[in-house]
CSV table of C-alpha atoms in Angstrom, one decimal:
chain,number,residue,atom,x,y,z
A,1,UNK,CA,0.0,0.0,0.0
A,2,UNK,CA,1.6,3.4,-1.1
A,3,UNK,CA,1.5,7.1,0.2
A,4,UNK,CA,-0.1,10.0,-1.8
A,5,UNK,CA,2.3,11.8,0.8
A,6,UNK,CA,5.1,9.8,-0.6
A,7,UNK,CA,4.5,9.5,-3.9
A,8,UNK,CA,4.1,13.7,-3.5
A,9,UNK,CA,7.5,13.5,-2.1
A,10,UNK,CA,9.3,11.5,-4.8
A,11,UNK,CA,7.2,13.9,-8.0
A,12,UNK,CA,9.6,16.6,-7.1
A,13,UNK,CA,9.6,17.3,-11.3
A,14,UNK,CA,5.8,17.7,-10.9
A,15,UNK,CA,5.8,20.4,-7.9
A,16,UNK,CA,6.4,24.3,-8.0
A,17,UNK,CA,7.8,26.3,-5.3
A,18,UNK,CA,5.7,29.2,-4.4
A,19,UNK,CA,5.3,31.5,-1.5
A,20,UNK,CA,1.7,32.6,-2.0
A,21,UNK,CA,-1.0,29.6,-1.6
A,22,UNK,CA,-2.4,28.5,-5.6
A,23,UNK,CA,-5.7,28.5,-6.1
A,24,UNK,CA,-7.3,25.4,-6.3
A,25,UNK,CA,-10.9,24.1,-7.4
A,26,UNK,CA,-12.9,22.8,-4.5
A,27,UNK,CA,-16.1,20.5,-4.5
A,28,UNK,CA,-19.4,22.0,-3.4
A,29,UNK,CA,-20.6,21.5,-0.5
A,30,UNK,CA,-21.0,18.1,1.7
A,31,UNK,CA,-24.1,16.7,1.4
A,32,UNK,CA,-24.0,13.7,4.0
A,33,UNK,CA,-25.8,10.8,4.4
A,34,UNK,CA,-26.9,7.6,6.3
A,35,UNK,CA,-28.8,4.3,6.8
A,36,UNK,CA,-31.0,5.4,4.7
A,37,UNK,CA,-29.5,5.6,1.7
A,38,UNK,CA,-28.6,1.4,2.0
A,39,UNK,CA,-31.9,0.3,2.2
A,40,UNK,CA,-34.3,-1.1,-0.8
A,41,UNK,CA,-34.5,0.9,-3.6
A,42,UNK,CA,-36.1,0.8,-6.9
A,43,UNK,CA,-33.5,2.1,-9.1
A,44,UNK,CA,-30.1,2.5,-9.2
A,45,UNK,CA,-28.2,5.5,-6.9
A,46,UNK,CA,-24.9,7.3,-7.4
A,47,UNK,CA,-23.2,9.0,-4.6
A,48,UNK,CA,-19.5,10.4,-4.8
A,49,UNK,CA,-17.4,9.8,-1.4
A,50,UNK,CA,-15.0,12.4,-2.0
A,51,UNK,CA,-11.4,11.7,-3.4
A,52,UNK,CA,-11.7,8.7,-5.5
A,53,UNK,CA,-14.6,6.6,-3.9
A,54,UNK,CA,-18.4,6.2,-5.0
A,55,UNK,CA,-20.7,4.1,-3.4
A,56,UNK,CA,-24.0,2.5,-4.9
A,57,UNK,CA,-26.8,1.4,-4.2
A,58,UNK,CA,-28.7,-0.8,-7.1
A,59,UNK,CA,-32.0,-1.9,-6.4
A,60,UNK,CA,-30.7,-2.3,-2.8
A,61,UNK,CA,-27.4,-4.1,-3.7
A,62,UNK,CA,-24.8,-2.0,-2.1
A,63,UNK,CA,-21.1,-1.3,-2.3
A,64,UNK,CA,-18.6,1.4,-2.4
A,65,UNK,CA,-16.2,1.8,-4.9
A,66,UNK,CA,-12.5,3.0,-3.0
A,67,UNK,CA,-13.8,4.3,0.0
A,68,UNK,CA,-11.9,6.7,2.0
A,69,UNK,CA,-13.6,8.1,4.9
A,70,UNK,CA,-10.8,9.6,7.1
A,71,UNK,CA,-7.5,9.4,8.5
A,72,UNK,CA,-5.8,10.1,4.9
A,73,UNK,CA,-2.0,11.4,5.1
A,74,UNK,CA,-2.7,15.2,3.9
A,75,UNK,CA,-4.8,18.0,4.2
A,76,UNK,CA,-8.2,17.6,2.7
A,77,UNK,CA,-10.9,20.0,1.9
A,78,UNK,CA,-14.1,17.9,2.1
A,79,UNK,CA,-16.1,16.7,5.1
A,80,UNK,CA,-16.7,13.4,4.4
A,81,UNK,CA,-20.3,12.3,3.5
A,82,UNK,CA,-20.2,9.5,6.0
A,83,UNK,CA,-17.9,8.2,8.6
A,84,UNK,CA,-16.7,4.7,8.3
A,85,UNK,CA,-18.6,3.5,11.9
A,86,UNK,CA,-21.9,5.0,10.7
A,87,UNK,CA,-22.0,2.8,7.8
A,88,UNK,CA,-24.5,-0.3,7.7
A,89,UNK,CA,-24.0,-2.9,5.4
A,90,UNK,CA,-22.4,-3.1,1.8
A,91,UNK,CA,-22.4,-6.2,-0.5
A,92,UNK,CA,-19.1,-5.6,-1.6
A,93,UNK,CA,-16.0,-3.4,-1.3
A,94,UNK,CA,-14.1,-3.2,-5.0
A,95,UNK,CA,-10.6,-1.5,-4.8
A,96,UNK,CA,-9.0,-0.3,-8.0
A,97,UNK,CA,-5.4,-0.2,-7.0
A,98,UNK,CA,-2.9,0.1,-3.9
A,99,UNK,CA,-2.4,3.7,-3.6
A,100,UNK,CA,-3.6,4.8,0.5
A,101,UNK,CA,-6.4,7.4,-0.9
A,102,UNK,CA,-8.1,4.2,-3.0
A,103,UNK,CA,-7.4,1.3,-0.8
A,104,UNK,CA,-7.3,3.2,2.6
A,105,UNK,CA,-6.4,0.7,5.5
A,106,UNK,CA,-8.5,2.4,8.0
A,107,UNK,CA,-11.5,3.2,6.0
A,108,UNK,CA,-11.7,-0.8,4.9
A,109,UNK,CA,-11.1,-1.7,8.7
A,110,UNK,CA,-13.9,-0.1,9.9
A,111,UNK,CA,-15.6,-1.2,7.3
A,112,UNK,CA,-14.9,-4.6,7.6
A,113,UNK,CA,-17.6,-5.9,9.8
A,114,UNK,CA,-20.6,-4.6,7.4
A,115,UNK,CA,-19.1,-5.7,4.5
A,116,UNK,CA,-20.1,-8.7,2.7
A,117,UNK,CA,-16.7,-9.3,0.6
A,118,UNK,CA,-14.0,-7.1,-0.9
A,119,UNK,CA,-12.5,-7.7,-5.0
A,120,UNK,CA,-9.6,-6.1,-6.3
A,121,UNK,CA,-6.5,-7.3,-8.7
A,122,UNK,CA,-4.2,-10.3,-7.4
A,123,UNK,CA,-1.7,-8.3,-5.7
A,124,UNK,CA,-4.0,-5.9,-3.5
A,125,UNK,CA,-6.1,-8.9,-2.6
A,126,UNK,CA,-2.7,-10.1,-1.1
A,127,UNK,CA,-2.3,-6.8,1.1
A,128,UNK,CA,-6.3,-7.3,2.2
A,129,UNK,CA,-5.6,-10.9,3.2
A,130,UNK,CA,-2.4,-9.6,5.3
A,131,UNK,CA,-5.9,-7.7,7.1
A,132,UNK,CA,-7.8,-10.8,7.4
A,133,UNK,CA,-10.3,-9.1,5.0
A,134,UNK,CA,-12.6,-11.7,3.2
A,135,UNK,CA,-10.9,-10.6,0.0
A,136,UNK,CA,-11.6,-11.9,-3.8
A,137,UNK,CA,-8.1,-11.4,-6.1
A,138,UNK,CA,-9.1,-10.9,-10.0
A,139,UNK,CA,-7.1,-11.3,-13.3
A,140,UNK,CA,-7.5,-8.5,-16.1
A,141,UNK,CA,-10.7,-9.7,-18.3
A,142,UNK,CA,-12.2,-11.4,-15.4
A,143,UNK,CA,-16.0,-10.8,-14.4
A,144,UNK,CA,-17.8,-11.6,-10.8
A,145,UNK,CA,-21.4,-10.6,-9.5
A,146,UNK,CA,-22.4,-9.2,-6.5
A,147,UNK,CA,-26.3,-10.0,-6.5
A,148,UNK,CA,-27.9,-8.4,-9.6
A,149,UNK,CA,-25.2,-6.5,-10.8
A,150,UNK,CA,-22.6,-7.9,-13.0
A,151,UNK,CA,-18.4,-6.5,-12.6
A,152,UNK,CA,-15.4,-6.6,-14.9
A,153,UNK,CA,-12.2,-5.8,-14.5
A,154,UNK,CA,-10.6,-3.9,-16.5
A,155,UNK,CA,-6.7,-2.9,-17.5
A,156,UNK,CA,-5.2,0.4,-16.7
A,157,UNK,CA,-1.5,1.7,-16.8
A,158,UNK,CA,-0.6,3.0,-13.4
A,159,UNK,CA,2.4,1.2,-12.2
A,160,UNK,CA,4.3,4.8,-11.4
A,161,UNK,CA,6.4,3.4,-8.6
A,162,UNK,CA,8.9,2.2,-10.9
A,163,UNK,CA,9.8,5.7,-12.1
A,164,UNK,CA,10.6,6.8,-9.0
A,165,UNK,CA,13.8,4.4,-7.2
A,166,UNK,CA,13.4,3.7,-3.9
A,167,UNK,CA,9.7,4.0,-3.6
A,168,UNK,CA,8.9,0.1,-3.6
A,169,UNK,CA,10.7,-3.0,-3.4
A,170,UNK,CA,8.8,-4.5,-5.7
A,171,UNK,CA,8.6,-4.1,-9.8
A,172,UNK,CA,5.1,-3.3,-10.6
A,173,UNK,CA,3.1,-4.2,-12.8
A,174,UNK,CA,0.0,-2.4,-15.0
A,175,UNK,CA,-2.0,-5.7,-13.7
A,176,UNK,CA,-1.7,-4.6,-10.1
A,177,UNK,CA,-4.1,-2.1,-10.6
A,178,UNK,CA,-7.5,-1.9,-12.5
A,179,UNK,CA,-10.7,-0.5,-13.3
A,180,UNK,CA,-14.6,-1.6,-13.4
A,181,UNK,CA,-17.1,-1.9,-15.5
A,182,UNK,CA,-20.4,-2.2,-13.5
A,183,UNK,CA,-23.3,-3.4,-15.0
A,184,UNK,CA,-26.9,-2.9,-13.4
A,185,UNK,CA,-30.6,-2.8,-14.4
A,186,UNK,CA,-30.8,0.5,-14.8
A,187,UNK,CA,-27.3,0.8,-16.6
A,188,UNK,CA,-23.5,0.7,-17.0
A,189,UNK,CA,-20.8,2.0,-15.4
A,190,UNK,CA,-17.6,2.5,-16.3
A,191,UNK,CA,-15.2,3.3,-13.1
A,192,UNK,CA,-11.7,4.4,-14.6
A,193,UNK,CA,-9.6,4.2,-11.7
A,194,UNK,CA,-6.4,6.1,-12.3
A,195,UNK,CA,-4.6,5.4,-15.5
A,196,UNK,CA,-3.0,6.8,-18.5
A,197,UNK,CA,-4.7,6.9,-21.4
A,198,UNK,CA,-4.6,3.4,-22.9
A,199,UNK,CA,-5.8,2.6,-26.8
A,200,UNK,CA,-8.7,0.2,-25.5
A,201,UNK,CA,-10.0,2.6,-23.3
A,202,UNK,CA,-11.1,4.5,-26.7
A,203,UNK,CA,-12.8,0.7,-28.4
A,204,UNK,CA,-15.5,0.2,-25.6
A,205,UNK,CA,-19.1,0.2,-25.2
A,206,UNK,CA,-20.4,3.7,-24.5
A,207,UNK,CA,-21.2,3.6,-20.7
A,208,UNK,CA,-24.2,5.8,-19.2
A,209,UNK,CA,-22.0,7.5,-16.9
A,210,UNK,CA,-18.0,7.3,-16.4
A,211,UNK,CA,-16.9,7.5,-12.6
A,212,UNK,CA,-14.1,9.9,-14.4
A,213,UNK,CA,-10.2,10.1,-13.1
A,214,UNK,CA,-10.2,14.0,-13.2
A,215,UNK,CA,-6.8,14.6,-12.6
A,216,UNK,CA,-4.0,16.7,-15.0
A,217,UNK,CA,-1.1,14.1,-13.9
A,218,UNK,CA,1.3,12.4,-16.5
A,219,UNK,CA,0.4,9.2,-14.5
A,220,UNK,CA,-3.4,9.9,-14.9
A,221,UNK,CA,-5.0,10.9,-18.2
A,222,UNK,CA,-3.7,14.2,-18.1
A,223,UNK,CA,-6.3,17.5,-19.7
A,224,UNK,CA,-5.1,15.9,-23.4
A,225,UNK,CA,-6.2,12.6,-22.4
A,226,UNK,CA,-9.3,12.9,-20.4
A,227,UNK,CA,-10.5,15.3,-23.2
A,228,UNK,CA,-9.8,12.4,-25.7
A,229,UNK,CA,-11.3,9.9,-23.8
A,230,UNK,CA,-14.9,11.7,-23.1
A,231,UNK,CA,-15.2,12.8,-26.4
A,232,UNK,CA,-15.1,9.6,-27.3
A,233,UNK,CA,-18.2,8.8,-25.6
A,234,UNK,CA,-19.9,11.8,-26.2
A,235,UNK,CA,-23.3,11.1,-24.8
A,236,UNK,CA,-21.8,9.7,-21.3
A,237,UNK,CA,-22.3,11.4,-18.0
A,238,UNK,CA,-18.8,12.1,-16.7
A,239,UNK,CA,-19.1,11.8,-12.8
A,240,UNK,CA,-15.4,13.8,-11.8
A,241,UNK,CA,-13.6,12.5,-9.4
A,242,UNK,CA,-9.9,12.8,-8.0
A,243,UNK,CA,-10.5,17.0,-7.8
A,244,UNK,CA,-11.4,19.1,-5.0
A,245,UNK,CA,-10.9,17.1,-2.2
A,246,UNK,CA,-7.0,17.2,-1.3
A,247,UNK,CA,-5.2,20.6,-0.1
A,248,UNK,CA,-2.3,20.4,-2.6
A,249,UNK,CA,-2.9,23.1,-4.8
A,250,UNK,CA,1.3,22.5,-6.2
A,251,UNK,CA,0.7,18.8,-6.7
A,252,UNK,CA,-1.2,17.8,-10.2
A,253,UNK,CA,-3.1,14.8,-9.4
A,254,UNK,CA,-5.1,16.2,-7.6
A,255,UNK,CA,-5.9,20.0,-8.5
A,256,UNK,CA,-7.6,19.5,-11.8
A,257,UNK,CA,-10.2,22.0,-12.5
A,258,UNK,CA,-13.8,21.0,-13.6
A,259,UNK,CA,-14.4,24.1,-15.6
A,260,UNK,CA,-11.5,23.6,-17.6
A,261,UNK,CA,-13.0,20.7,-18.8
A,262,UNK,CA,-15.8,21.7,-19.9
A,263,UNK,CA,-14.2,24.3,-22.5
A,264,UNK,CA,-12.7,20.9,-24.3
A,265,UNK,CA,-15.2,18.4,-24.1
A,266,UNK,CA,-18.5,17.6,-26.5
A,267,UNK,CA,-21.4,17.8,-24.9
A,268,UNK,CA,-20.0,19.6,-21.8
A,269,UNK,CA,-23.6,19.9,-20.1
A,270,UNK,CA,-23.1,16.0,-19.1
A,271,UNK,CA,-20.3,16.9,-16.7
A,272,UNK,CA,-21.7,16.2,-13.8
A,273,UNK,CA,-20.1,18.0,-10.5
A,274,UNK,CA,-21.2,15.8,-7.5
A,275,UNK,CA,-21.0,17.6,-3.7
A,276,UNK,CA,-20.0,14.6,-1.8
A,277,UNK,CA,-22.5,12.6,-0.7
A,278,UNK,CA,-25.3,13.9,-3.1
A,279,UNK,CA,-27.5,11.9,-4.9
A,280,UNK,CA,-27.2,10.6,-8.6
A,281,UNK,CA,-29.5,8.8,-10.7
A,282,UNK,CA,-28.4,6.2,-13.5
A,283,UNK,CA,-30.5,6.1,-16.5
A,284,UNK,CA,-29.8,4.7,-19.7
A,285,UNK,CA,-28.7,7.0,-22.5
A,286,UNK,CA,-31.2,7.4,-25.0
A,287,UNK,CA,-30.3,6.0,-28.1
């Protein structure tokens, strides 16, 4: 499991001195949330966790996607919709890669006695077993259900620890992390996780809503990227995440600015700027 802290540390190539504070786009305002929002339901629910997380609720199938609800290693902006203890139940727990604001230790501890089962790639479903988590590893291509909904996972490129010596023991590999594709009832789901742009992320289905890495980083999609890869699905709701939430206004990953964005892309009315915790409805795109 690695450090935004750290890996801030080791980007010295990516950070600016300055002696007056950068501005930085923020996300609205918290809108939080409780046991309510895990009961039945007769669609399918959105809610953005802050950082990189999500959690859904489908038809009363629950799960969070990289929750992180506290105790992260820098300054954040956010109040966080819900706290860890306060949660009820999930389904499932699916992590997209090792990095401590996706696969936060003691987020998925607390979490741990609610939660049904947790999936990520082979090698982070090694660091969950180390925490006795009732943990599902998963090759590149493979798919799993949790009740009615129906998950892939899917490739990304991501292993930045090997450009930066010193930062792991360990050679990594692209397969070490992932993304999702989430299908349910009411509709699909893409969740990038953090990657580079990647040539098969431009040759898929058209999703109803992409749980979008928002994130001007040369180890993310970067503005050229991101711009690329949404107007390549031009009619899908683009959910940002990975903005607003960490105070690092000279650190790239995570001080991308929304209303950049939506000078570049097609269709920018589809952007869709979550407060944490607020509410979002899936709906298939009309064809």
């Amino acid at each position: 499991m690695f450090s935004c802290k750290s890996e801030k540390n080791k980007k010295t190539d990516e950070t600016k001195a300055s002696t007056e504070k950068k501005y930085q786009a923020k996300a609205p305002p918290t809108q939080p949330f409780g046991k309510e929002a895990f009961g039945e339901s007769d669609k399918t629910t959105l809610r953005w966790l802050g950082m990189g997380g999500f959690f859904i609720n489908s038809h009363g199938t629950t799960l969070m996607i990289d929750p992180l609800l506290g105790d992260f290693d820098m300054p954040v902006m956010i109040d966080f919709p819900i706290k860890a203890e306060n949660v009820p139940n999930l389904d499932a727990i699916l992590v997209t890669h090792s990095d401590n604001d996706h696969y936060s230790i003691p987020t998925n501890r607390k979490l741990k006695k609610v939660t049904n089962e947790f999936h990520s790639t082979i090698y982070v479903d090694s660091l969950m077993k180390n925490e006795g988590f009732n943990s599902i590893g998963h090759t590149i291509g493979e798919s799993f259900t949790i009740g009615d909904i129906k998950v892939k996972v899917l490739p990304v490129d991501h292993s930045w620890q090997n450009a930066y010596p010193g930062t792991s023991d360990r050679i990594f590999k692209d397969e070490d992390s992932c993304g999702f594709w989430i299908e349910t009832s009411d509709g699909t789901i893409w969740a990038t996780g953090d990657s580079r742009l990647m040539p098969e992320q431009l040759k898929m289905q058209e999703p109803d809503a992409i749980l979008f890495d928002w994130s001007d980083s040369e180890w993310h999609f970067t503005l050229e990227g991101a711009v690329k890869l949404a107007n390549t699905y031009p009619n899908s709701k683009l959910l940002l995440n990975h903005w607003g939430s960490v105070d690092a206004p000279d650190f790239p990953p995570f001080n991308a600015d929304p209303e950049v964005l939506k000078k570049l892309v097609v269709n920018p009315e589809r952007i869709v700027l979550l407060a944490p915790g607020e509410p979002f409805i899936l709906e298939k795109l009309k064809k």
